[in-house]
PDB file of C-alpha atoms in Angstrom:
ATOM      1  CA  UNK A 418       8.053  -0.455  22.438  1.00 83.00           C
ATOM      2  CA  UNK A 419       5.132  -2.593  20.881  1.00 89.00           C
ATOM      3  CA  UNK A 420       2.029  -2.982  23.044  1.00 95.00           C
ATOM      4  CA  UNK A 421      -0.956  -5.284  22.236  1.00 96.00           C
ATOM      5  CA  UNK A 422      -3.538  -7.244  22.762  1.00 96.00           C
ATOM      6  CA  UNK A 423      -4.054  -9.775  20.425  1.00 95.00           C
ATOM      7  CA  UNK A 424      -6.599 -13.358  19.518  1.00 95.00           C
ATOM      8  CA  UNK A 425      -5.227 -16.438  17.707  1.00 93.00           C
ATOM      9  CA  UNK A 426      -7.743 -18.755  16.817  1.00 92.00           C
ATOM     10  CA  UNK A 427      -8.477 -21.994  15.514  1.00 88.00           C
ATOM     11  CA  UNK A 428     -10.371 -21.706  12.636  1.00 88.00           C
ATOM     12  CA  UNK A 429     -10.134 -19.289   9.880  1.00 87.00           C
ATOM     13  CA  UNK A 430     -13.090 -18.582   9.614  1.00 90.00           C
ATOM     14  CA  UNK A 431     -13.821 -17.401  13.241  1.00 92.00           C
ATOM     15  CA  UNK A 432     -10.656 -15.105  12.721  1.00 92.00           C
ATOM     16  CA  UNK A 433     -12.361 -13.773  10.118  1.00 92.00           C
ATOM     17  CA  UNK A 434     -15.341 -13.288  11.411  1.00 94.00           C
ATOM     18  CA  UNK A 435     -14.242 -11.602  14.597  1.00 96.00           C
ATOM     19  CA  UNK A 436     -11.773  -9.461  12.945  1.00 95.00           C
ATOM     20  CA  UNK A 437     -15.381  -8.362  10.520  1.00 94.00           C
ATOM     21  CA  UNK A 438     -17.049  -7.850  14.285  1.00 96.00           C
ATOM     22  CA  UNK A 439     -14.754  -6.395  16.290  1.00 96.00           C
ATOM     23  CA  UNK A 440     -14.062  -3.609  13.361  1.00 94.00           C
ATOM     24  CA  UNK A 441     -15.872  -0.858  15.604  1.00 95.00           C
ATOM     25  CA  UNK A 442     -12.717  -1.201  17.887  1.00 96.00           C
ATOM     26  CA  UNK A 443     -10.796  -0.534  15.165  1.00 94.00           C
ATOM     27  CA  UNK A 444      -8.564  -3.868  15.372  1.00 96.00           C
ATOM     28  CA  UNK A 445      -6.196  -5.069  12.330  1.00 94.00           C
ATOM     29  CA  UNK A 446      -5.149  -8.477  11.374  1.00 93.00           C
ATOM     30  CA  UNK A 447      -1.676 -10.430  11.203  1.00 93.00           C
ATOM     31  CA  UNK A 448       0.038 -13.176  10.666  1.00 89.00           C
ATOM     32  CA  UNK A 449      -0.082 -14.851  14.253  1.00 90.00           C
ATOM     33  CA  UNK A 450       3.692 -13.840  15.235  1.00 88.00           C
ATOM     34  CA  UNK A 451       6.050 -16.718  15.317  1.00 82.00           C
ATOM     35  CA  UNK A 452       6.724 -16.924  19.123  1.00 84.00           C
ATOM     36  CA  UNK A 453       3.267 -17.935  19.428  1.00 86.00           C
ATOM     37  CA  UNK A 454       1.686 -21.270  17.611  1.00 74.00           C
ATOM     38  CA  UNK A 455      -1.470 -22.043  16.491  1.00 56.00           C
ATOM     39  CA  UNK A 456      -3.830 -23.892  13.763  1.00 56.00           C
ATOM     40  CA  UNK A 457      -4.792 -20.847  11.780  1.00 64.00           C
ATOM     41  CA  UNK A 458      -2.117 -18.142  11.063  1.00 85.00           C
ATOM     42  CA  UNK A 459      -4.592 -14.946  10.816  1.00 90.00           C
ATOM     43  CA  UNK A 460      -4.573 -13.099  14.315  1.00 94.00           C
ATOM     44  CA  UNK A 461      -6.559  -9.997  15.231  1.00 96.00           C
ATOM     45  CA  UNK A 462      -4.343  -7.216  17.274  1.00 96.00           C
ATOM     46  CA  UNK A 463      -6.252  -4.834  19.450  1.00 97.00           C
ATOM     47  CA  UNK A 464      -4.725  -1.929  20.638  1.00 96.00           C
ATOM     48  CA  UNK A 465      -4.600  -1.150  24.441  1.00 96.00           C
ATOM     49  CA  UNK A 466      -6.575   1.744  24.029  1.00 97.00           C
ATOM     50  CA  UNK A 467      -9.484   0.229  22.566  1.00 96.00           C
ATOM     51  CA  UNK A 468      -9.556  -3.347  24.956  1.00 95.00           C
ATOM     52  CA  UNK A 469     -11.955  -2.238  26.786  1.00 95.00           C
ATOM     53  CA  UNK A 470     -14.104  -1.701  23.933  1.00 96.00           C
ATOM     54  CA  UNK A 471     -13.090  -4.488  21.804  1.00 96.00           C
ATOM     55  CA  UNK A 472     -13.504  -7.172  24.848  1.00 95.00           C
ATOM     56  CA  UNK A 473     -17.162  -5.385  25.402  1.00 96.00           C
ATOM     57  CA  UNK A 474     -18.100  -6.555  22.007  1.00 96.00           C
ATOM     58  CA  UNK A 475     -16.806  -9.260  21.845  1.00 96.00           C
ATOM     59  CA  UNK A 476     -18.500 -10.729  25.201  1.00 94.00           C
ATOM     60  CA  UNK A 477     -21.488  -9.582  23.462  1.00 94.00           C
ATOM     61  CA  UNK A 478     -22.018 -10.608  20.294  1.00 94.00           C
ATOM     62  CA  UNK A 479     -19.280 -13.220  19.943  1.00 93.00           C
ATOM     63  CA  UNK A 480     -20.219 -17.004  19.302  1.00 93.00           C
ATOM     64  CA  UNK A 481     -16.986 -18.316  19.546  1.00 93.00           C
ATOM     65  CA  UNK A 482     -16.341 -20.519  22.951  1.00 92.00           C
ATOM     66  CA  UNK A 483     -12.883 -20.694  25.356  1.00 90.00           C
ATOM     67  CA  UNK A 484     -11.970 -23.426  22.636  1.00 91.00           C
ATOM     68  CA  UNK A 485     -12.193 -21.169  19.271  1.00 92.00           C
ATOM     69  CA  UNK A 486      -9.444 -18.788  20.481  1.00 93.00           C
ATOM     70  CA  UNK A 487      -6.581 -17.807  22.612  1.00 93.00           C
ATOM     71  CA  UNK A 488      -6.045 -14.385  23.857  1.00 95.00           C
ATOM     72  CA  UNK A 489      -2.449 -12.875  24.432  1.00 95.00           C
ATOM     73  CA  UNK A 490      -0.996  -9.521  26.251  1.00 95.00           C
ATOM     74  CA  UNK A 491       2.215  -8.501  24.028  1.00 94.00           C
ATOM     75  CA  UNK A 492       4.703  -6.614  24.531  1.00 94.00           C
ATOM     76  CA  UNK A 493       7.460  -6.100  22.344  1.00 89.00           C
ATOM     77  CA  UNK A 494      10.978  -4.095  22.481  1.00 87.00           C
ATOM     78  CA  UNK A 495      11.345  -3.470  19.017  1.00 79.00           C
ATOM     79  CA  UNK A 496      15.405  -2.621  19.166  1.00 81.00           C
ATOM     80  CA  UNK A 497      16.324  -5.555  21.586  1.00 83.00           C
ATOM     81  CA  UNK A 498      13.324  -8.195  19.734  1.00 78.00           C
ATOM     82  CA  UNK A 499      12.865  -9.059  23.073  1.00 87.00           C
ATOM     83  CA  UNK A 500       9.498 -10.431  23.681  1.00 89.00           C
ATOM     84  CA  UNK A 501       6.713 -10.754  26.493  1.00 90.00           C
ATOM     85  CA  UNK A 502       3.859 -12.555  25.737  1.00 90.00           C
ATOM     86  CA  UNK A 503       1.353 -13.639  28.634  1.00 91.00           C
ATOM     87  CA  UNK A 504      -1.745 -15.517  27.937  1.00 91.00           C
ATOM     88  CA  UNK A 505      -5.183 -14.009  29.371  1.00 91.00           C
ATOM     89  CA  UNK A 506      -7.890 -15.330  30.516  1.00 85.00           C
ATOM     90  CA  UNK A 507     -10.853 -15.862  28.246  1.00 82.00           C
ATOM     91  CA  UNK A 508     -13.506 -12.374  27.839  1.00 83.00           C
ATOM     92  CA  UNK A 509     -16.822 -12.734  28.982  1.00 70.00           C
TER      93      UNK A 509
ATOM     94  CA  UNK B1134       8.668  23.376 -28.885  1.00 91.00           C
ATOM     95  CA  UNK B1135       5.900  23.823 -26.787  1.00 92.00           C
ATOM     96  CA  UNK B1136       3.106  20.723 -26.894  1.00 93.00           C
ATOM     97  CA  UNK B1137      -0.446  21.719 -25.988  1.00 93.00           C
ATOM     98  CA  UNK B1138      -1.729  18.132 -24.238  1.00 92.00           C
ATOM     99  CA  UNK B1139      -4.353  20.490 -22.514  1.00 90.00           C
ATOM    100  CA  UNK B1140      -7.430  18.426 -21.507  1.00 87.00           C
ATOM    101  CA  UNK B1141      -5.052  14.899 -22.300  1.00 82.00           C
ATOM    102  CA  UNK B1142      -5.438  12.434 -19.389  1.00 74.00           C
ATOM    103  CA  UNK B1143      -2.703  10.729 -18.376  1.00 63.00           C
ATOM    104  CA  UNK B1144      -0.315   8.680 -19.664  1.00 67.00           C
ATOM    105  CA  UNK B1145      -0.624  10.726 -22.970  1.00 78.00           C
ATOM    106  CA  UNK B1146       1.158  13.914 -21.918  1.00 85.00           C
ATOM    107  CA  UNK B1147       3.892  11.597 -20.835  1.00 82.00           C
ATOM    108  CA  UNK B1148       3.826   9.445 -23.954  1.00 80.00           C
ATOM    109  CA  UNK B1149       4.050  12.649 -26.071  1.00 86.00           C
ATOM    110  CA  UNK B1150       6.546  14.361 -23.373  1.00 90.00           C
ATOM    111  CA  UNK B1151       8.943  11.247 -23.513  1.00 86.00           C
ATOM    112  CA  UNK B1152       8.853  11.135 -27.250  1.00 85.00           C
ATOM    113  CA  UNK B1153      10.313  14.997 -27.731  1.00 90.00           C
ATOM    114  CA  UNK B1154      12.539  14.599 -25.186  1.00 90.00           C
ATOM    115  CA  UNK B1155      13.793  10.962 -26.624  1.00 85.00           C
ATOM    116  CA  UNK B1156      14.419  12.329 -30.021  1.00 88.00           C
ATOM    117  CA  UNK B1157      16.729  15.061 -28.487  1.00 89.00           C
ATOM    118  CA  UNK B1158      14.426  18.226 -28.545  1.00 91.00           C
ATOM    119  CA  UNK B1159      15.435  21.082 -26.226  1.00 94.00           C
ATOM    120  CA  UNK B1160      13.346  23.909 -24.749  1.00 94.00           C
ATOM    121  CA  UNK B1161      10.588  20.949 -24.599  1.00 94.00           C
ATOM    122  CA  UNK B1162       7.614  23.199 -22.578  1.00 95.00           C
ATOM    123  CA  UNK B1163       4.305  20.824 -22.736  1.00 95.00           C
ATOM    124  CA  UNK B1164       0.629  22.399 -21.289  1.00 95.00           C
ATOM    125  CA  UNK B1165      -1.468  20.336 -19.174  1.00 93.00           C
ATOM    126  CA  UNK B1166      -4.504  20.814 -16.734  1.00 91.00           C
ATOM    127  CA  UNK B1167      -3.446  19.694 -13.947  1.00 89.00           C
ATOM    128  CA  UNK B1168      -1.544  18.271 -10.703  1.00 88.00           C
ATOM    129  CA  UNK B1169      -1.247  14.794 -11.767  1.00 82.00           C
ATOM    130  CA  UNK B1170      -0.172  15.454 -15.163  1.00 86.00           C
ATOM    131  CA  UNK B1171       3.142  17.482 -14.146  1.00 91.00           C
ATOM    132  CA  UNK B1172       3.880  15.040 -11.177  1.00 86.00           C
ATOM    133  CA  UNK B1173       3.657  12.221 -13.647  1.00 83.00           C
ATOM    134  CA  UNK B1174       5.657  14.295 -16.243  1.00 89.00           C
ATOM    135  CA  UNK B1175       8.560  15.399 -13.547  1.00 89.00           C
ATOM    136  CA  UNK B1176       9.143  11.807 -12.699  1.00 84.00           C
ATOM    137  CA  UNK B1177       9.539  11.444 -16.403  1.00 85.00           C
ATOM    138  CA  UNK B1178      12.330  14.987 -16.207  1.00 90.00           C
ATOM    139  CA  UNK B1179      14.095  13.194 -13.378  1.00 87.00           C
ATOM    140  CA  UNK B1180      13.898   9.807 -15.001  1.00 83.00           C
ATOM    141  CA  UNK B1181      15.530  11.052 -18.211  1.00 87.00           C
ATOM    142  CA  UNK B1182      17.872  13.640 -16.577  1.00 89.00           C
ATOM    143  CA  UNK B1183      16.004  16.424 -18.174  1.00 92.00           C
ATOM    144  CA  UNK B1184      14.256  17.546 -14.542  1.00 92.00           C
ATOM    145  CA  UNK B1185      10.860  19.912 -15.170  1.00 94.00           C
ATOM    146  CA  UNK B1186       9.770  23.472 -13.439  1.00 94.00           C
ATOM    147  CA  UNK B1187       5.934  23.879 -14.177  1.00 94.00           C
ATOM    148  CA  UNK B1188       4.464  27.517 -13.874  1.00 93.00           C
ATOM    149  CA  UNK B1189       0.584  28.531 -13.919  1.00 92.00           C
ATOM    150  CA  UNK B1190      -0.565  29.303 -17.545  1.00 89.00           C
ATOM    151  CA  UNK B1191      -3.998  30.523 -17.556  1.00 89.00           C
ATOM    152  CA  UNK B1192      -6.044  28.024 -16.235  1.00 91.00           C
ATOM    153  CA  UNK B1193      -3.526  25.575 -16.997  1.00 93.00           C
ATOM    154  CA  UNK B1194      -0.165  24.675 -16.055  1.00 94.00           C
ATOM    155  CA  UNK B1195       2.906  24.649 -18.390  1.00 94.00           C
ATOM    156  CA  UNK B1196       5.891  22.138 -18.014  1.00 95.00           C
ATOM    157  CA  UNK B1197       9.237  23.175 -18.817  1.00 95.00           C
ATOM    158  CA  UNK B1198      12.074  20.550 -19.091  1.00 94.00           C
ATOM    159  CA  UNK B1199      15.625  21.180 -19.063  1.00 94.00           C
ATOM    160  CA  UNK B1200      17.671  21.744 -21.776  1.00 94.00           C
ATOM    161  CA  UNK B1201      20.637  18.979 -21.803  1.00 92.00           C
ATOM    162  CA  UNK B1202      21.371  15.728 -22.641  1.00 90.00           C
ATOM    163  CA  UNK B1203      18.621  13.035 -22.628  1.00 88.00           C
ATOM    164  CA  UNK B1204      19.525   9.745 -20.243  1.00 85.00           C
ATOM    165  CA  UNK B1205      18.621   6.668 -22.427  1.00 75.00           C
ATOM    166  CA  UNK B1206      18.950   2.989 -21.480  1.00 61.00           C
ATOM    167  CA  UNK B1207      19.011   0.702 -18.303  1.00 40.00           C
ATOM    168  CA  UNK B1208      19.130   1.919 -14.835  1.00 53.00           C
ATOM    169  CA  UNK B1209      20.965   0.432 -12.720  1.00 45.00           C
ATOM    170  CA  UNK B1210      19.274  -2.024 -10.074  1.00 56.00           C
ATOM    171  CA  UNK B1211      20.448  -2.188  -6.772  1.00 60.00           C
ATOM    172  CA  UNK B1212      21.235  -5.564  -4.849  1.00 64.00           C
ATOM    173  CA  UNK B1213      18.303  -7.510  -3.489  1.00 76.00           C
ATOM    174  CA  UNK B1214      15.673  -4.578  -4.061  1.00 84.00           C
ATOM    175  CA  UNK B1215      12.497  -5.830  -4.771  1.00 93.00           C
ATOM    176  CA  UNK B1216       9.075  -4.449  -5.840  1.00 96.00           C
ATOM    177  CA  UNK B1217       5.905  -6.104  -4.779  1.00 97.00           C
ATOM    178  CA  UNK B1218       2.927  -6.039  -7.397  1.00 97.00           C
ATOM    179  CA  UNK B1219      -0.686  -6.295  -6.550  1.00 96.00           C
ATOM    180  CA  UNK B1220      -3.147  -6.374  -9.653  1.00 94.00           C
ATOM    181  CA  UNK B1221      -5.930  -7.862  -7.771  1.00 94.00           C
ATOM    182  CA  UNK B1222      -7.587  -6.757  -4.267  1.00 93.00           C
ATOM    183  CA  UNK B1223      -6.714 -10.147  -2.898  1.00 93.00           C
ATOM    184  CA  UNK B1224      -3.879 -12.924  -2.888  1.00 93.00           C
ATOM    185  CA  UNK B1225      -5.343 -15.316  -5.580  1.00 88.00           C
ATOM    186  CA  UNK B1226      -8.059 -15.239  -8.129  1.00 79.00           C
ATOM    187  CA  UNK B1227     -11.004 -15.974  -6.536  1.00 74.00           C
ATOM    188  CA  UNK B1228     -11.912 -12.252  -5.019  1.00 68.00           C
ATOM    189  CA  UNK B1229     -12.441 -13.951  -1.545  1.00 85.00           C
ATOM    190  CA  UNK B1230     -12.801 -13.160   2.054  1.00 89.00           C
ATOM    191  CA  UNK B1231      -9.828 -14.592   2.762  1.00 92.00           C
ATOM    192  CA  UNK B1232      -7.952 -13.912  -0.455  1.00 93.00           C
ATOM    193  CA  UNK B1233      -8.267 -10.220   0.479  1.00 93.00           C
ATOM    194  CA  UNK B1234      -7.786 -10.106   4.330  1.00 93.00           C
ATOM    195  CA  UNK B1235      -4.224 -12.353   2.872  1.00 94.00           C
ATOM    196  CA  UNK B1236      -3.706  -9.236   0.748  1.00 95.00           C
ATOM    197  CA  UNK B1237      -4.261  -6.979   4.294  1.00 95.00           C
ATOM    198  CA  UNK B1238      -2.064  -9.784   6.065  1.00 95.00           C
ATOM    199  CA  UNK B1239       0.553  -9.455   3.652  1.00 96.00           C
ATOM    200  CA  UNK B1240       0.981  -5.523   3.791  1.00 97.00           C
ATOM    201  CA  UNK B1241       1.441  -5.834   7.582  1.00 95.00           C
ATOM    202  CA  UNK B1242       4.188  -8.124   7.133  1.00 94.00           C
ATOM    203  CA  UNK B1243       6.163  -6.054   4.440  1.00 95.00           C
ATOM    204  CA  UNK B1244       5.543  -3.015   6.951  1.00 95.00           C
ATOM    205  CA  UNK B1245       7.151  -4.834   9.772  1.00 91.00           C
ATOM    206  CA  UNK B1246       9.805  -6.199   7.670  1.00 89.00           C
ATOM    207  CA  UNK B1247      13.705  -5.210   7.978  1.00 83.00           C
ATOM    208  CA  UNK B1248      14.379  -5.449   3.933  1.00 87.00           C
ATOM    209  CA  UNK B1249      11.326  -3.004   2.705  1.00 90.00           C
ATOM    210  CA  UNK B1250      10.400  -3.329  -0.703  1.00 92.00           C
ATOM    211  CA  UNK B1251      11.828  -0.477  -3.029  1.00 91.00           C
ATOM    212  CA  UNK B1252       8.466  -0.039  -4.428  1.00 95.00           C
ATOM    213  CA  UNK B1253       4.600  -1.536  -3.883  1.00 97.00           C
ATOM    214  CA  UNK B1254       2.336  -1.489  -6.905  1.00 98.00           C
ATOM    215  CA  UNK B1255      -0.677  -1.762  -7.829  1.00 97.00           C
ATOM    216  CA  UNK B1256      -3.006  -2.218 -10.887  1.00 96.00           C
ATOM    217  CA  UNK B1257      -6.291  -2.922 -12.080  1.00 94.00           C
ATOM    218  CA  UNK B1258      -8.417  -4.065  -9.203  1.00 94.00           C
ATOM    219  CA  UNK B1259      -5.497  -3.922  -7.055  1.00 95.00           C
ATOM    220  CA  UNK B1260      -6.437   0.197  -6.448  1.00 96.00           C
ATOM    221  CA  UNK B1261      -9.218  -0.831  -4.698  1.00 95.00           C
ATOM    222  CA  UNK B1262      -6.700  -2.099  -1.982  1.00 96.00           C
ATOM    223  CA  UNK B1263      -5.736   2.104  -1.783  1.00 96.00           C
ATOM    224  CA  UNK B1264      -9.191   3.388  -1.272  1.00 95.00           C
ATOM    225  CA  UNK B1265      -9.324   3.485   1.949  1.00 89.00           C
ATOM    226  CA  UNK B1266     -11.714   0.973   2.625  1.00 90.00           C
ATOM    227  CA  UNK B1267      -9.483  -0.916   4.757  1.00 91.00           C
ATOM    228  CA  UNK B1268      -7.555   1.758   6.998  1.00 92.00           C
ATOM    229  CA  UNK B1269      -4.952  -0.942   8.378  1.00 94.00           C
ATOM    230  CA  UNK B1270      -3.637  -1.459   4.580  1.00 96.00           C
ATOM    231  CA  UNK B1271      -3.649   2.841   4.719  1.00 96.00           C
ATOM    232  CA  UNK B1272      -1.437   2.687   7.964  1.00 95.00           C
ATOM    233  CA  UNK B1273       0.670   0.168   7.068  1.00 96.00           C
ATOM    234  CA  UNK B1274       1.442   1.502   3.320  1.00 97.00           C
ATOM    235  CA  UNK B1275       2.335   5.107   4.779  1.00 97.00           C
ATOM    236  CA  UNK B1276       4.391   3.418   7.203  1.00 95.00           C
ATOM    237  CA  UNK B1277       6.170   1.551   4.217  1.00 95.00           C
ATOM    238  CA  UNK B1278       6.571   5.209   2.607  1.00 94.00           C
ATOM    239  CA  UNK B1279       8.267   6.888   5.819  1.00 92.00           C
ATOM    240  CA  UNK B1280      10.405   3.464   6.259  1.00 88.00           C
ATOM    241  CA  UNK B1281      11.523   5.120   2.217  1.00 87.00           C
ATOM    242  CA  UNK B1282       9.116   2.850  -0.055  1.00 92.00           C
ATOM    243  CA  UNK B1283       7.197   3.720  -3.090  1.00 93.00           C
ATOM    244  CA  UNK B1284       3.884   3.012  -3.573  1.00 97.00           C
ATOM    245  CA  UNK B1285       2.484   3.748  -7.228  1.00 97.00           C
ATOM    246  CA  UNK B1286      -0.541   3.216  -8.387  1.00 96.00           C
ATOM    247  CA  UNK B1287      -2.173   3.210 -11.739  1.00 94.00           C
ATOM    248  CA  UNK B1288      -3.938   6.436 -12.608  1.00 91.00           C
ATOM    249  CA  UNK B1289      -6.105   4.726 -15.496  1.00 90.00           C
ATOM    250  CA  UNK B1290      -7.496   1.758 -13.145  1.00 92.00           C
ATOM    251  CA  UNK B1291      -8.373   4.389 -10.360  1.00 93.00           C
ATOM    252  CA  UNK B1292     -10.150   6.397 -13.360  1.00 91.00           C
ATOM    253  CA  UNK B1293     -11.471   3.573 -14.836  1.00 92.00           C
ATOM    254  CA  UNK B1294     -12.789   2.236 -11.248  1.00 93.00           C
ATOM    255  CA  UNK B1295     -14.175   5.722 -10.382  1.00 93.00           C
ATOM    256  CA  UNK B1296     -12.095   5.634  -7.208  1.00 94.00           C
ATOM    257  CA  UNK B1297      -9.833   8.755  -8.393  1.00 90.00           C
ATOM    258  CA  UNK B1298     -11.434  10.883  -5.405  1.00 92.00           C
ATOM    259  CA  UNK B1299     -11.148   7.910  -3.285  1.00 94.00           C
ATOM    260  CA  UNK B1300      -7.157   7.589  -3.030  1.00 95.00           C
ATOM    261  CA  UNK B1301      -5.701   7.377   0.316  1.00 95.00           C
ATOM    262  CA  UNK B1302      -2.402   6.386   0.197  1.00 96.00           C
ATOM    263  CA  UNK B1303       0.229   6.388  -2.722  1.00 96.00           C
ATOM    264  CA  UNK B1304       1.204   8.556  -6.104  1.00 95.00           C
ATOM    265  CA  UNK B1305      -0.748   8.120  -8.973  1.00 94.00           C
ATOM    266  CA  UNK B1306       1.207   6.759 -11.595  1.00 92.00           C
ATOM    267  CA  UNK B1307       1.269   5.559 -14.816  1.00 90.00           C
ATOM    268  CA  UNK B1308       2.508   2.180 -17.171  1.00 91.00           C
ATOM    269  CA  UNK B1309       5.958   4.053 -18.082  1.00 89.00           C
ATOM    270  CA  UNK B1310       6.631   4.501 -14.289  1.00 90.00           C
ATOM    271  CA  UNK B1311       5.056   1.319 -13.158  1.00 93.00           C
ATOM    272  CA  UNK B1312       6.990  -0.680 -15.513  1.00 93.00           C
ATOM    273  CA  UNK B1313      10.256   1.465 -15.205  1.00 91.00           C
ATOM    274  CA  UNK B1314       9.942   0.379 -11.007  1.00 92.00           C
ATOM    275  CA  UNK B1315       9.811  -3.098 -11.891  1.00 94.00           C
ATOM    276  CA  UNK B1316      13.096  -3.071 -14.396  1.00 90.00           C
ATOM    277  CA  UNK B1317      14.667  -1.019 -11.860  1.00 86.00           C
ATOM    278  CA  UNK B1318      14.547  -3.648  -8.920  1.00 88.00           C
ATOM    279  CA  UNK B1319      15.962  -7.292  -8.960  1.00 85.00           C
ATOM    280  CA  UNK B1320      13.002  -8.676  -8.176  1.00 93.00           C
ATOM    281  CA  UNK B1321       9.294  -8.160  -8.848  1.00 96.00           C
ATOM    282  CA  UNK B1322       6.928 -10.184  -5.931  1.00 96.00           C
ATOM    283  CA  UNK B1323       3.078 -10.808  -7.510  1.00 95.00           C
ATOM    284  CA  UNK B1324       1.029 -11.473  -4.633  1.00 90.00           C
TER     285      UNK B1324
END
């Protein structure tokens, strides 16, 4: 079982950029997964351990706004590929 | 014949190995200083069919390869393997932002893929993607490597790069076993 948090945005740069900021909560990047769409294809996965800290910073010292980025809940079966992916409200 | 390639670098202990053993030499023993010098030179024994015991020798180390029959010639690929090659720290040639968080991107993907590659390389600046400096491409390489990949990586670029110490992930290879990987596989990927 797969469980994360992760942002899709909509410009490349501001996944970029948030990916470079939220690096204290150690986050990764990847491809956005292909059950979700969006304009830029770099996401930034957060683990569930480190949300709290991750959405801290990110209310912060973000400058992004609701309509710069999306933020899911995954979570994945990895044997079955089954999928649940619920949409969050924005942090801050 | 014994071959003293004591304070050699690598690749020439291999180079001068692989020569001996090509010609048909037996009792080929071959002194060297160190731990990356008889790795390299037992992927050589196992690559040839001559497979190597090494033994203390002072404060060196002395290689001993089987007696036998040398292996010469092609090896035989199997079906859809592929290797994937990275000789820059990024995906293009512009040594950007993005070309390097592609390079991350793309290491994620290969480690979540079903078809692995057999092997991931990587050259000349492409060591720097090893280092450590990104922990993600760490994770996701030694996840490649349990999933039964092999990542090699140039010995002479991390030397030349001053990032020997710095290795995180990966074997330190050499050209022989870097471009042996690539004839070995169907397919070589650039990125």
């Amino acid at each position: 079982m797969d469980e994360y948090y992760l942002l899709t945005f909509e410009s490349t740069h501001a996944a970029i950029s948030t990916e470079k900021l939220l690096k204290p909560a150690e986050v990764t990047i990847m491809p956005v997964p292909r059950f979700i769409s969006a304009s830029c294809g770099i996401s930034v996965r957060i683990r569930p351990d480190m949300r709290e800290t991750a959405e801290a910073i990110f209310a912060a010292d973000s400058k992004l706004t609701t309509d710069d980025y999306t933020y899911y809940h995954v979570i994945r079966n990895r044997a079955s590929g089954e999928t649940q992916c619920d949409k969050l409200d924005y942090i801050g | 014949m014994r071959i003293d390639a004591g304070g050699k670098q690598c690749p020439i202990p291999v180079i001068m190995a692989k020569k001996e053993l090509e010609a048909g030499e037996q009792d080929v023993e071959i002194i060297v200083d160190g731990q990356t010098q008889i790795d390299n030179l037992k992927r050589l024994g196992d690559a040839l069919g001559r497979p190597a015991t090494s033994e203390p020798c002072g404060e060196k180390f002395l290689v001993k390869f089987a007696n036998g029959e040398t292996k010469v010639g092609a090896v035989v690929a199997e079906a859809g393997s592929y290797a994937v090659f990275f000789n820059t720290d990024a995906i293009g040639t512009n040594q950007s932002e993005l070309g390097r968080n592609l390079a991350k991107m793309a290491i994620f993907t290969l480690s979540e893929a079903d078809h692995i590659p057999s092997y991931v390389l990587f050259m000349n600046e492409g060591v720097k993607l090893v280092t450590g400096v990104e922990p993600q491409i760490v994770e996701n390489l030694n996840t490649l490597i349990e999933k039964g990949s092999k990542v090699l990586v140039c010995g002479t670029c991390l030397n030349f790069y001053g990032l020997k110490e710095e290795l995180k992930v990966g074997t330190v290879s050499n050209m022989y076993d870097i471009l042996g990987a690539m004839q070995e596989v169907t397919k070589v990927i650039k990125l």
